C-alpha positions as a Python dict, from the first residue, in 0.01 Angstrom:
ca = {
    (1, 'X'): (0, 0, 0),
    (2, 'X'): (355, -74, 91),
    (3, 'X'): (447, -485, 58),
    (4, 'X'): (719, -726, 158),
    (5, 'X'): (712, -1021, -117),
    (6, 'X'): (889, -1391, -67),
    (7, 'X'): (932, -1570, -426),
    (8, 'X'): (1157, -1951, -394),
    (9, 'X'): (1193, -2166, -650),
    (10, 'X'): (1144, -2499, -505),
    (11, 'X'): (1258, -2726, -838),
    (12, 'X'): (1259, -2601, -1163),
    (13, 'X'): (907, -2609, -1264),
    (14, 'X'): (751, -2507, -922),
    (15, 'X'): (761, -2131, -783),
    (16, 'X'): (624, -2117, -400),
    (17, 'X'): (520, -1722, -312),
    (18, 'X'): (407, -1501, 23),
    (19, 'X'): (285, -1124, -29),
    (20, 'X'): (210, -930, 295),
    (21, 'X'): (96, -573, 266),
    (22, 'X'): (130, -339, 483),
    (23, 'X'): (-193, -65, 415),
    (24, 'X'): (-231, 290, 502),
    (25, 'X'): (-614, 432, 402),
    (26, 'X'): (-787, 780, 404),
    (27, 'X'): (-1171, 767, 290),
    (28, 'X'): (-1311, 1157, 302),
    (29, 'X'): (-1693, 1153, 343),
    (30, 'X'): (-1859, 1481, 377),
    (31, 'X'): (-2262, 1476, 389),
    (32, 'X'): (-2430, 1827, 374),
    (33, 'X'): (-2804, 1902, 313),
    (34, 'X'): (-2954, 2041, -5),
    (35, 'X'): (-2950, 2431, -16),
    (36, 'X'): (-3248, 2515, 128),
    (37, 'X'): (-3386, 2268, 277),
    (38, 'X'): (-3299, 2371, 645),
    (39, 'X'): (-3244, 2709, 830),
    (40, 'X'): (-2936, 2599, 948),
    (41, 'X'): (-2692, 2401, 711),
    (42, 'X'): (-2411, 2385, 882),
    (43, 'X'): (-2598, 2323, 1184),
    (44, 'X'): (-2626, 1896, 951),
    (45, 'X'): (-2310, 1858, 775),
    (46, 'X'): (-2201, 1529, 880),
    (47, 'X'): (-1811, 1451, 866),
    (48, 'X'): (-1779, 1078, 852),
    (49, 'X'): (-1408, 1086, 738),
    (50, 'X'): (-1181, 796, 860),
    (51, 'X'): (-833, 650, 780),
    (52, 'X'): (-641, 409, 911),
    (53, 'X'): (-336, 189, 884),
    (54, 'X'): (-215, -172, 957),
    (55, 'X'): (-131, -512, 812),
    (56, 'X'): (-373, -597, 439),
    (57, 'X'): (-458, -939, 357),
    (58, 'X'): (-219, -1196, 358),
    (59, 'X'): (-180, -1387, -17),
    (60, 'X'): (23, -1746, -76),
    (61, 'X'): (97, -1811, -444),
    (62, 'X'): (195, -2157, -584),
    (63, 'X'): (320, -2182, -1029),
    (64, 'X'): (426, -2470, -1180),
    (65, 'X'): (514, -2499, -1538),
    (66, 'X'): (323, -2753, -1724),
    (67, 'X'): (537, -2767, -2036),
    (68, 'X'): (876, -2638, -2193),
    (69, 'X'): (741, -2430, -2462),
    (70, 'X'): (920, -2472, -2801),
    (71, 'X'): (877, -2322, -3184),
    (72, 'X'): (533, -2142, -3175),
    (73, 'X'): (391, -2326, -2877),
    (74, 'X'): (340, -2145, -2521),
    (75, 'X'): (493, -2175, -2195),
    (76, 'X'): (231, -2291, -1975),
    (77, 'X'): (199, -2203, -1616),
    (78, 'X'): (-59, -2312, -1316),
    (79, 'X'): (-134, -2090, -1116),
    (80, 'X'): (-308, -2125, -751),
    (81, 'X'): (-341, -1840, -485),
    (82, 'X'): (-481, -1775, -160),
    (83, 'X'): (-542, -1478, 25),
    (84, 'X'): (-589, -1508, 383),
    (85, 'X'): (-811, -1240, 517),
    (86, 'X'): (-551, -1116, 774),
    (87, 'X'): (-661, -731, 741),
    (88, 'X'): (-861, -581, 979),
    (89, 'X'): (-1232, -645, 807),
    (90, 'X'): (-1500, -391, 724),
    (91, 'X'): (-1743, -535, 957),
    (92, 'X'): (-1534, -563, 1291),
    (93, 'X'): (-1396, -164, 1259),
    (94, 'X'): (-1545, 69, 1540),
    (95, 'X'): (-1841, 242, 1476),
    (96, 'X'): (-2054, 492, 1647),
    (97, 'X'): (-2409, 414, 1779),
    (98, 'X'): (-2492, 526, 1444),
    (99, 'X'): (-2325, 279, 1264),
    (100, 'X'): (-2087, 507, 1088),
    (101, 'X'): (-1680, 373, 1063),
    (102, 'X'): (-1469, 528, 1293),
    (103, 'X'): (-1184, 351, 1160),
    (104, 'X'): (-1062, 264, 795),
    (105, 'X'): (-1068, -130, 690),
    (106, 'X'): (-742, -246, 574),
    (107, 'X'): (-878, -640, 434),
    (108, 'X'): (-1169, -765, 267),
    (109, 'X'): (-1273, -1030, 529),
    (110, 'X'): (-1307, -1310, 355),
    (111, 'X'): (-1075, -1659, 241),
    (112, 'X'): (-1026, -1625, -172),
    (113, 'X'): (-875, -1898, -372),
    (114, 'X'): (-803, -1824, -745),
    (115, 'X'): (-649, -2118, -1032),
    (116, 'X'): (-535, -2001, -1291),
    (117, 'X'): (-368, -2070, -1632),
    (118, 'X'): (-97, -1819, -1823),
    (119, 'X'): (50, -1901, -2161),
    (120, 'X'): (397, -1743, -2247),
    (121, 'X'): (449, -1688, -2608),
    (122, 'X'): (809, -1605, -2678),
    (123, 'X'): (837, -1400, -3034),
    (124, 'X'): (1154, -1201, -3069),
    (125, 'X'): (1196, -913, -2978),
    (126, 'X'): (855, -932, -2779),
    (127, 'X'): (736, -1197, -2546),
    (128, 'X'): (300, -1229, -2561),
    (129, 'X'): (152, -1378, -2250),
    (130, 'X'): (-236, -1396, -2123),
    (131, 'X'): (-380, -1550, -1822),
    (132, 'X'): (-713, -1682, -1775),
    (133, 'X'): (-862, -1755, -1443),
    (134, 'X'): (-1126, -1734, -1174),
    (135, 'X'): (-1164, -1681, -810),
    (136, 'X'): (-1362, -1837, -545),
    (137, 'X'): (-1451, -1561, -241),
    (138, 'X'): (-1591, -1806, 47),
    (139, 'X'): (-1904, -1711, 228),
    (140, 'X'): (-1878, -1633, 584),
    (141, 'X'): (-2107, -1555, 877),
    (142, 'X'): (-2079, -1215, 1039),
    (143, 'X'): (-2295, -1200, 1272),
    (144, 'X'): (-2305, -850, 1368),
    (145, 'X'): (-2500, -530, 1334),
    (146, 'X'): (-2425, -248, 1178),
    (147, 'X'): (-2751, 2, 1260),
    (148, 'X'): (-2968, -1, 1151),
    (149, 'X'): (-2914, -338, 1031),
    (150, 'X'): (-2849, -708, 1123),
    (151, 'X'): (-2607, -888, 903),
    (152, 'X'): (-2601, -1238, 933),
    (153, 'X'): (-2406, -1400, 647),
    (154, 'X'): (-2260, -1208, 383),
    (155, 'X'): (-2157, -1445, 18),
    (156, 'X'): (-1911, -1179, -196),
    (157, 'X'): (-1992, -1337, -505),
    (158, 'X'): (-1734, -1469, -716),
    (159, 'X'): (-1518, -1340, -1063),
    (160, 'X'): (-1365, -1403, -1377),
    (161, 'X'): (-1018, -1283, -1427),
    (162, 'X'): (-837, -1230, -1772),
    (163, 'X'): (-494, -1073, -1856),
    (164, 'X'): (-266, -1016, -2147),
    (165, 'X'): (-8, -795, -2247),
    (166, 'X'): (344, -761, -2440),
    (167, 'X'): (701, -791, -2303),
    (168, 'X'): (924, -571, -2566),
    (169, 'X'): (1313, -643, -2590),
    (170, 'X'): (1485, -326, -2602),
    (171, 'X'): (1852, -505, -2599),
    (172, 'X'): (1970, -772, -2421),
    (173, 'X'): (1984, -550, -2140),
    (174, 'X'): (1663, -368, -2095),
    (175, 'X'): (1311, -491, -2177),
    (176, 'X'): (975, -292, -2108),
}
């Protein structure tokens, strides 16, 4: 995945952001029957490999900063992002009359919206920060079949999301 980011500071609290990803996907499937369970085995093996390449799913990205932090009190920042289901979907790639991909998918197909919250803990040399959230994936109907099945409406479910990790000041030049 290759991607072309936009961050601008509207004022100083609030951060606007556009990601757009540019995706390039080989999936290697190779189906062969059990040894011995035909004459011929090679006469089966089924080579359902596809790839493909093309633009990934858009995401816009919105932070503001709640408060300014101070003596062992966090930063804390609101997060809200949307990805945009720009990518070409699993369920609209060509298949054979079999059903099988002929093409690789490149998006998800379906709207997400995830708020969330990080906290910044500044503690020299090292900087501690988490973030808590949780993101909605939007139902949608599809409509189509995939053999031998019909798929009418398809709900992804949704998901928790927690981070945390440790900024490290090397000098006041380099931090990992």
């Amino acid at each position: 995945t290759a991607s072309g980011a936009l961050r601008y500071g509207v004022t100083n609290r609030l951060e606007i952001g556009a990601r757009v990803p540019f995706i390039y996907r080989s999936d290697k499937l190779v189906t062969t029957p059990i040894a011995g369970s035909t004459a011929d085995p090679a006469s089966q093996t089924i080579d359902s490999s596809v790839s493909g390449a093309g633009l990934g799913d858009i995401e816009l990205t919105a932070r503001y900063q709640l408060n300014n932090g101070g003596y062992n009190r966090p930063f804390l920042i609101a997060n809200l992002q949307t990805v945009i289901p720009t990518g070409r979907n699993p369920f609209s790639v060509r298949r054979d009359n079999n059903g099988v991909a002929r093409q690789a998918a490149t998006g998800a197909g379906f709207w997400g919206v995830t708020p969330s919250l990080t906290a910044i803990l500044p503690s020299e040399p090292a900087v501690l920060f988490g973030t808590l959230g949780y993101t909605f994936n939007l139902a949608r109907n599809i409509d189509t079949r995939i053999p031998p099945v019909q798929i009418d409406r398809i709900n992804p479910g949704d998901q928790i999301n927690a981070s945390a990790g440790i900024g490290l000041a090397v000098n006041e030049r380099t931090s990992l």
